[in-house]
CSV table of C-alpha atoms and ligand atoms in Angstrom, one decimal:
chain,number,residue,atom,x,y,z
A,20,UNK,CA,39.2,67.5,264.6
A,21,UNK,CA,36.6,66.5,262.1
A,22,UNK,CA,36.6,67.9,258.5
A,23,UNK,CA,33.4,67.6,256.4
A,24,UNK,CA,32.9,68.5,252.8
A,25,UNK,CA,29.6,70.4,252.7
A,26,UNK,CA,28.1,70.0,249.2
A,27,UNK,CA,26.1,72.6,247.2
A,28,UNK,CA,22.7,71.6,245.9
A,29,UNK,CA,20.8,72.2,242.7
A,30,UNK,CA,17.0,72.1,242.5
A,31,UNK,CA,15.9,69.8,239.6
A,32,UNK,CA,12.6,71.6,239.4
A,33,UNK,CA,10.9,73.7,242.1
A,34,UNK,CA,7.2,74.3,242.2
A,35,UNK,CA,5.3,76.4,244.7
A,36,UNK,CA,1.8,75.2,245.5
A,37,UNK,CA,0.7,78.2,247.5
A,38,UNK,CA,1.1,80.1,250.7
A,39,UNK,CA,0.4,78.3,254.0
A,40,UNK,CA,-1.3,79.6,257.1
A,41,UNK,CA,2.1,79.8,258.9
A,42,UNK,CA,3.4,82.2,256.2
A,43,UNK,CA,5.8,79.7,254.5
A,44,UNK,CA,5.1,78.3,251.0
A,45,UNK,CA,4.3,74.8,250.3
A,46,UNK,CA,6.8,73.5,247.8
A,47,UNK,CA,7.7,70.4,245.7
A,48,UNK,CA,11.3,70.1,244.6
A,49,UNK,CA,14.0,67.7,243.8
A,50,UNK,CA,17.2,68.4,245.7
A,51,UNK,CA,20.4,67.2,244.2
A,52,UNK,CA,23.7,67.5,246.2
A,53,UNK,CA,26.6,68.3,243.8
A,54,UNK,CA,30.4,68.3,243.8
A,55,UNK,CA,31.0,71.9,244.7
A,56,UNK,CA,32.0,71.9,248.4
A,57,UNK,CA,32.6,74.2,251.4
A,58,UNK,CA,35.0,72.7,253.9
A,59,UNK,CA,33.8,72.7,257.5
A,60,UNK,CA,36.3,71.7,260.2
A,61,UNK,CA,35.1,71.2,263.8
A,62,UNK,CA,37.5,71.2,266.7
A,63,UNK,CA,36.8,70.8,270.5
A,64,UNK,CA,37.6,74.2,272.0
A,65,UNK,CA,37.2,76.1,275.3
A,66,UNK,CA,34.7,78.5,273.7
A,67,UNK,CA,32.2,77.9,270.9
A,68,UNK,CA,32.6,80.1,267.8
A,69,UNK,CA,32.5,80.1,264.0
A,70,UNK,CA,35.3,81.4,261.8
A,71,UNK,CA,35.0,81.8,258.1
A,72,UNK,CA,37.4,82.9,255.3
A,73,UNK,CA,34.6,85.1,254.0
A,74,UNK,CA,32.3,87.8,255.2
A,75,UNK,CA,28.7,86.8,255.5
A,76,UNK,CA,27.3,90.2,254.3
A,77,UNK,CA,23.5,89.9,254.3
A,78,UNK,CA,23.7,86.1,254.2
A,79,UNK,CA,22.6,84.6,257.5
A,80,UNK,CA,25.4,82.7,259.2
A,81,UNK,CA,23.5,79.5,259.6
A,82,UNK,CA,26.5,77.6,260.9
A,83,UNK,CA,26.5,80.1,263.9
A,84,UNK,CA,22.8,79.5,264.4
A,85,UNK,CA,23.3,75.7,264.2
A,86,UNK,CA,26.1,75.9,266.8
A,87,UNK,CA,23.9,78.0,269.1
A,88,UNK,CA,20.8,75.8,268.7
A,89,UNK,CA,22.7,72.5,269.2
A,90,UNK,CA,24.4,73.8,272.4
A,91,UNK,CA,21.0,75.1,273.7
A,92,UNK,CA,19.5,71.7,273.0
A,93,UNK,CA,22.4,69.7,274.6
A,94,UNK,CA,24.4,71.9,276.9
A,95,UNK,CA,26.6,69.0,277.9
A,96,UNK,CA,28.0,68.8,274.3
A,97,UNK,CA,31.6,70.1,274.2
A,98,UNK,CA,32.4,73.6,273.0
A,99,UNK,CA,33.5,73.6,269.3
A,100,UNK,CA,35.3,75.9,266.9
A,101,UNK,CA,33.8,75.7,263.4
A,102,UNK,CA,36.2,76.8,260.6
A,103,UNK,CA,34.6,77.3,257.2
A,104,UNK,CA,36.4,77.6,253.9
A,105,UNK,CA,33.9,78.8,251.3
A,106,UNK,CA,33.9,77.6,247.7
A,107,UNK,CA,30.1,77.7,247.2
A,108,UNK,CA,28.9,81.1,246.0
A,109,UNK,CA,26.9,82.7,248.8
A,110,UNK,CA,23.2,83.6,248.5
A,111,UNK,CA,23.2,82.0,245.1
A,112,UNK,CA,20.4,79.4,245.2
A,113,UNK,CA,23.1,76.7,245.8
A,114,UNK,CA,22.4,76.0,249.5
A,115,UNK,CA,25.9,76.8,250.8
A,116,UNK,CA,24.9,78.3,254.2
A,117,UNK,CA,22.3,75.5,254.7
A,118,UNK,CA,24.9,72.8,253.9
A,119,UNK,CA,27.4,74.5,256.3
A,120,UNK,CA,24.7,74.4,259.1
A,121,UNK,CA,24.0,70.7,258.4
A,122,UNK,CA,27.8,69.9,258.5
A,123,UNK,CA,28.0,71.8,261.8
A,124,UNK,CA,25.2,69.7,263.3
A,125,UNK,CA,26.5,66.4,262.0
A,126,UNK,CA,30.1,67.2,262.9
A,127,UNK,CA,29.4,68.3,266.5
A,128,UNK,CA,27.2,65.3,267.1
A,129,UNK,CA,30.0,63.0,265.7
A,130,UNK,CA,32.7,64.7,267.8
A,131,UNK,CA,30.6,64.1,270.9
A,132,UNK,CA,30.1,60.4,270.1
A,133,UNK,CA,26.7,60.7,268.4
A,134,UNK,CA,24.5,61.6,271.4
A,135,UNK,CA,21.8,63.1,269.3
A,136,UNK,CA,19.2,61.0,267.3
A,137,UNK,CA,18.6,61.7,263.6
A,138,UNK,CA,15.1,63.0,264.6
A,139,UNK,CA,16.6,65.6,267.0
A,140,UNK,CA,19.1,66.6,264.4
A,141,UNK,CA,16.3,67.0,261.9
A,142,UNK,CA,14.3,69.2,264.3
A,143,UNK,CA,17.4,71.5,264.9
A,144,UNK,CA,18.1,71.5,261.2
A,145,UNK,CA,14.6,72.9,260.4
A,146,UNK,CA,15.0,75.5,263.1
A,147,UNK,CA,18.1,76.7,261.2
A,148,UNK,CA,16.3,77.0,257.8
A,149,UNK,CA,14.0,75.1,255.4
A,150,UNK,CA,16.8,73.7,253.2
A,151,UNK,CA,19.0,72.5,256.1
A,152,UNK,CA,17.2,69.1,256.7
A,153,UNK,CA,18.0,68.0,253.1
A,154,UNK,CA,21.8,68.3,253.8
A,155,UNK,CA,21.5,65.8,256.7
A,156,UNK,CA,20.8,63.3,253.9
A,157,UNK,CA,22.5,64.7,250.9
A,158,UNK,CA,22.2,62.6,247.6
A,159,UNK,CA,19.1,63.2,245.5
A,160,UNK,CA,15.7,63.7,247.3
A,161,UNK,CA,12.1,64.8,246.8
A,162,UNK,CA,11.4,67.8,249.1
A,163,UNK,CA,7.9,68.7,250.2
A,164,UNK,CA,6.4,71.0,252.9
A,165,UNK,CA,8.8,73.9,253.5
A,166,UNK,CA,11.5,71.6,252.1
A,167,UNK,CA,12.0,69.6,255.3
A,168,UNK,CA,9.8,66.6,254.2
A,169,UNK,CA,12.5,64.6,252.5
A,170,UNK,CA,12.1,61.3,250.5
A,171,UNK,CA,15.5,60.0,249.3
A,172,UNK,CA,15.5,59.1,245.6
A,173,UNK,CA,17.8,56.7,243.7
A,174,UNK,CA,20.1,58.2,241.1
A,175,UNK,CA,21.3,55.2,239.0
A,176,UNK,CA,23.5,57.3,236.8
A,177,UNK,CA,25.2,60.5,237.9
A,178,UNK,CA,23.7,63.8,237.0
A,179,UNK,CA,26.1,66.2,235.3
A,180,UNK,CA,25.6,70.0,235.1
A,181,UNK,CA,27.4,73.3,234.6
A,182,UNK,CA,26.4,76.0,237.1
A,183,UNK,CA,26.5,79.7,236.1
A,184,UNK,CA,26.3,82.1,239.0
A,185,UNK,CA,25.6,85.7,238.1
A,186,UNK,CA,27.3,88.3,240.3
A,187,UNK,CA,24.0,89.7,241.5
A,188,UNK,CA,23.5,90.6,245.1
A,189,UNK,CA,19.9,90.3,246.4
A,190,UNK,CA,19.7,91.6,250.0
A,191,UNK,CA,17.8,89.1,252.4
A,192,UNK,CA,17.6,86.9,249.2
A,193,UNK,CA,15.3,84.0,250.1
A,194,UNK,CA,12.6,86.2,251.9
A,195,UNK,CA,12.8,88.8,249.1
A,196,UNK,CA,12.3,86.3,246.3
A,197,UNK,CA,9.5,84.5,248.1
A,198,UNK,CA,7.8,87.9,248.6
A,199,UNK,CA,7.9,88.4,244.8
A,200,UNK,CA,5.8,85.3,244.0
A,201,UNK,CA,2.3,85.9,242.8
A,202,UNK,CA,-0.6,83.4,242.6
A,203,UNK,CA,0.1,83.0,238.9
A,204,UNK,CA,3.5,81.5,239.8
A,205,UNK,CA,1.8,78.7,241.8
A,206,UNK,CA,1.3,75.3,240.2
A,207,UNK,CA,0.1,71.9,241.4
A,208,UNK,CA,3.5,70.1,242.0
A,209,UNK,CA,2.7,67.3,239.6
A,210,UNK,CA,5.5,68.1,237.2
A,211,UNK,CA,8.1,67.7,240.1
A,212,UNK,CA,6.3,64.7,241.4
A,213,UNK,CA,6.4,63.0,238.0
A,214,UNK,CA,10.1,63.8,237.7
A,215,UNK,CA,10.6,62.2,241.1
A,216,UNK,CA,8.6,59.1,239.9
A,217,UNK,CA,10.9,58.8,236.9
A,218,UNK,CA,14.0,58.9,239.0
A,219,UNK,CA,12.4,56.3,241.3
A,220,UNK,CA,11.9,54.0,238.3
A,221,UNK,CA,15.6,54.4,237.4
A,222,UNK,CA,15.1,56.7,234.4
A,223,UNK,CA,17.5,59.6,234.0
A,224,UNK,CA,16.7,63.3,233.3
A,225,UNK,CA,17.0,64.6,229.8
A,226,UNK,CA,19.4,67.6,229.4
A,227,UNK,CA,16.9,69.0,226.9
A,228,UNK,CA,14.0,69.1,229.3
A,229,UNK,CA,13.0,72.5,230.8
A,230,UNK,CA,12.5,72.0,234.5
A,231,UNK,CA,9.9,74.1,236.2
A,232,UNK,CA,10.9,76.8,238.7
A,233,UNK,CA,8.4,79.2,240.2
A,234,UNK,CA,11.2,81.8,240.8
A,235,UNK,CA,12.1,82.0,237.1
A,236,UNK,CA,9.6,84.8,236.3
A,237,UNK,CA,10.3,87.0,239.4
A,238,UNK,CA,14.1,86.5,239.0
A,239,UNK,CA,14.1,87.5,235.4
A,240,UNK,CA,11.6,90.4,236.0
A,241,UNK,CA,13.7,91.8,238.9
A,242,UNK,CA,17.0,91.2,237.1
A,243,UNK,CA,16.7,91.6,233.3
A,244,UNK,CA,20.5,91.1,233.1
A,245,UNK,CA,20.0,87.5,234.4
A,246,UNK,CA,17.3,87.0,231.7
A,247,UNK,CA,19.8,88.3,229.0
A,248,UNK,CA,22.5,86.0,230.5
A,249,UNK,CA,20.2,83.0,230.3
A,250,UNK,CA,19.5,83.8,226.7
A,251,UNK,CA,23.2,83.9,225.9
A,252,UNK,CA,23.8,80.6,227.7
A,253,UNK,CA,21.0,79.0,225.7
A,254,UNK,CA,22.5,80.3,222.4
A,255,UNK,CA,26.0,79.0,223.4
A,256,UNK,CA,24.9,75.6,224.6
A,257,UNK,CA,21.8,74.8,222.6
A,258,UNK,CA,20.2,73.5,225.8
A,259,UNK,CA,17.6,74.9,228.2
A,260,UNK,CA,18.8,77.0,231.1
A,261,UNK,CA,17.5,75.9,234.5
A,262,UNK,CA,17.2,78.0,237.7
A,263,UNK,CA,18.4,76.7,241.0
A,264,UNK,CA,16.4,77.6,244.2
A,265,UNK,CA,15.3,81.1,244.2
A,266,UNK,CA,18.3,82.0,242.0
A,267,UNK,CA,20.3,83.7,240.9
A,268,UNK,CA,22.3,80.6,239.9
A,269,UNK,CA,21.4,79.1,236.5
A,270,UNK,CA,22.5,75.7,235.3
A,271,UNK,CA,22.6,73.5,232.2
A,272,UNK,CA,22.1,69.8,232.5
A,273,UNK,CA,24.6,67.7,230.6
A,274,UNK,CA,24.4,64.0,229.4
A,275,UNK,CA,27.9,63.0,230.6
A,276,UNK,CA,31.3,64.3,231.6
A,277,UNK,CA,32.5,65.0,228.1
A,278,UNK,CA,29.3,67.0,227.4
A,279,UNK,CA,29.8,69.0,230.7
A,280,UNK,CA,33.5,69.7,229.8
A,281,UNK,CA,32.4,71.0,226.4
A,282,UNK,CA,29.7,73.3,227.9
A,283,UNK,CA,32.1,74.5,230.6
A,284,UNK,CA,34.7,75.4,228.1
A,285,UNK,CA,32.1,77.0,225.7
A,286,UNK,CA,30.7,79.1,228.6
A,287,UNK,CA,34.1,80.2,230.0
A,288,UNK,CA,35.0,81.5,226.5
A,289,UNK,CA,31.7,83.4,226.2
A,290,UNK,CA,30.8,84.7,229.6
A,291,UNK,CA,32.8,87.5,231.2
A,292,UNK,CA,34.1,86.5,234.6
A,293,UNK,CA,33.1,89.8,236.0
A,294,UNK,CA,29.5,88.9,235.3
A,295,UNK,CA,29.3,85.3,236.4
A,296,UNK,CA,31.3,82.3,237.7
A,297,UNK,CA,31.1,78.9,236.0
A,298,UNK,CA,31.4,75.5,237.8
A,299,UNK,CA,31.1,72.0,236.4
A,300,UNK,CA,29.6,69.6,238.8
A,301,UNK,CA,28.2,66.1,239.2
A,302,UNK,CA,25.7,64.6,241.7
A,303,UNK,CA,27.2,63.3,245.0
A,304,UNK,CA,25.2,60.4,246.4
A,305,UNK,CA,26.4,59.6,249.9
A,306,UNK,CA,25.6,61.5,253.1
A,307,UNK,CA,28.1,64.0,254.4
A,308,UNK,CA,29.1,61.6,257.2
A,309,UNK,CA,29.8,58.4,255.3
A,310,UNK,CA,31.4,60.1,252.2
A,311,UNK,CA,33.4,62.9,253.6
A,312,UNK,CA,34.5,62.4,257.2
A,313,UNK,CA,38.2,62.8,257.6
A,314,UNK,CA,39.0,61.9,261.2
B,10,C5P,O1,13.3,78.7,256.2
B,10,C5P,P1,14.2,79.8,255.8
B,10,C5P,O2,14.7,80.6,257.0
B,10,C5P,O3,15.2,79.5,254.8
B,10,C5P,O4,13.2,80.9,255.1
B,10,C5P,C1,13.5,82.2,254.8
B,10,C5P,C2,12.3,82.9,254.4
B,10,C5P,O5,11.9,82.4,253.1
B,10,C5P,C3,11.1,82.7,255.3
B,10,C5P,O6,11.0,83.6,256.3
B,10,C5P,C4,9.9,82.9,254.3
B,10,C5P,O7,9.7,84.2,254.1
B,10,C5P,C5,10.5,82.3,253.0
B,10,C5P,N1,10.1,80.9,252.8
B,10,C5P,C6,8.8,80.5,252.4
B,10,C5P,N2,8.5,79.2,252.2
B,10,C5P,C7,9.4,78.3,252.3
B,10,C5P,C8,10.8,78.6,252.6
B,10,C5P,C9,11.1,79.9,252.9
B,10,C5P,O8,8.0,81.4,252.3
B,10,C5P,N3,9.1,77.0,252.0
């Protein structure tokens, strides 16, 4: 059996440049894997299947899709049972389903003795979803194209954050949120690219910096309660509230662990648990395979 810790991600800025001829949107983002994990266990088995301690609801079960795609691409691979224990809130802008899919691809390949090349895995990952290729790398990375064009970035000092996930259900979330974008939400991508250049030079992000996110306007317009929550978080923390992915998760960047602990305690005292969950995280740098394999 192989057990992988599949990390969540935050988007440290997400700009949409426009709609492409293939219907997808061209984006610039900085993905940052963080220390909130699903556990994905992979066992050789007579029949391939995915079991999870959760219901997927309207969330696509990307681990199931990954399993089907990898077995179609390499029928000689052994059948595998994928067991997922979910900790990452689903459909929340934190990439949980994508991370589970990447862990499935990496784990099956590992279990079979690494027959598939990184390029084949990257192709399969993109077939599962635009965010899946990032999770083959993990760490911090600039994402371009649909999100699959990944340039790893150094992170000399850890990035600390507190994530606030409002209990908002958005059916078919990613597609729905992309469909809400208007031309006025499109930008040039230069803000994210200059953030990436700063990280490349070894500079750190300032917690007081407002990161761009094209989904902030449609998220707040569609869900005024999320806008209100963001205002309360800002009052409580005195720091700007960031949006991860297409939302609805929000986060506050923190300067160090002590700051993050302070923010976490302040938010837990302020925010009703029926409205949102709060997680303190830090960036995780290594890939899934090297950091979290447990054989
Ligand atoms: O790639 P993924 O399956 O996650 O995308 C789900 C939907 O989100 C797509 O069908 C598309 O409508 C939208 N999307 C987009 N541009 C992207 C990524 C996703 O328009 N870069």
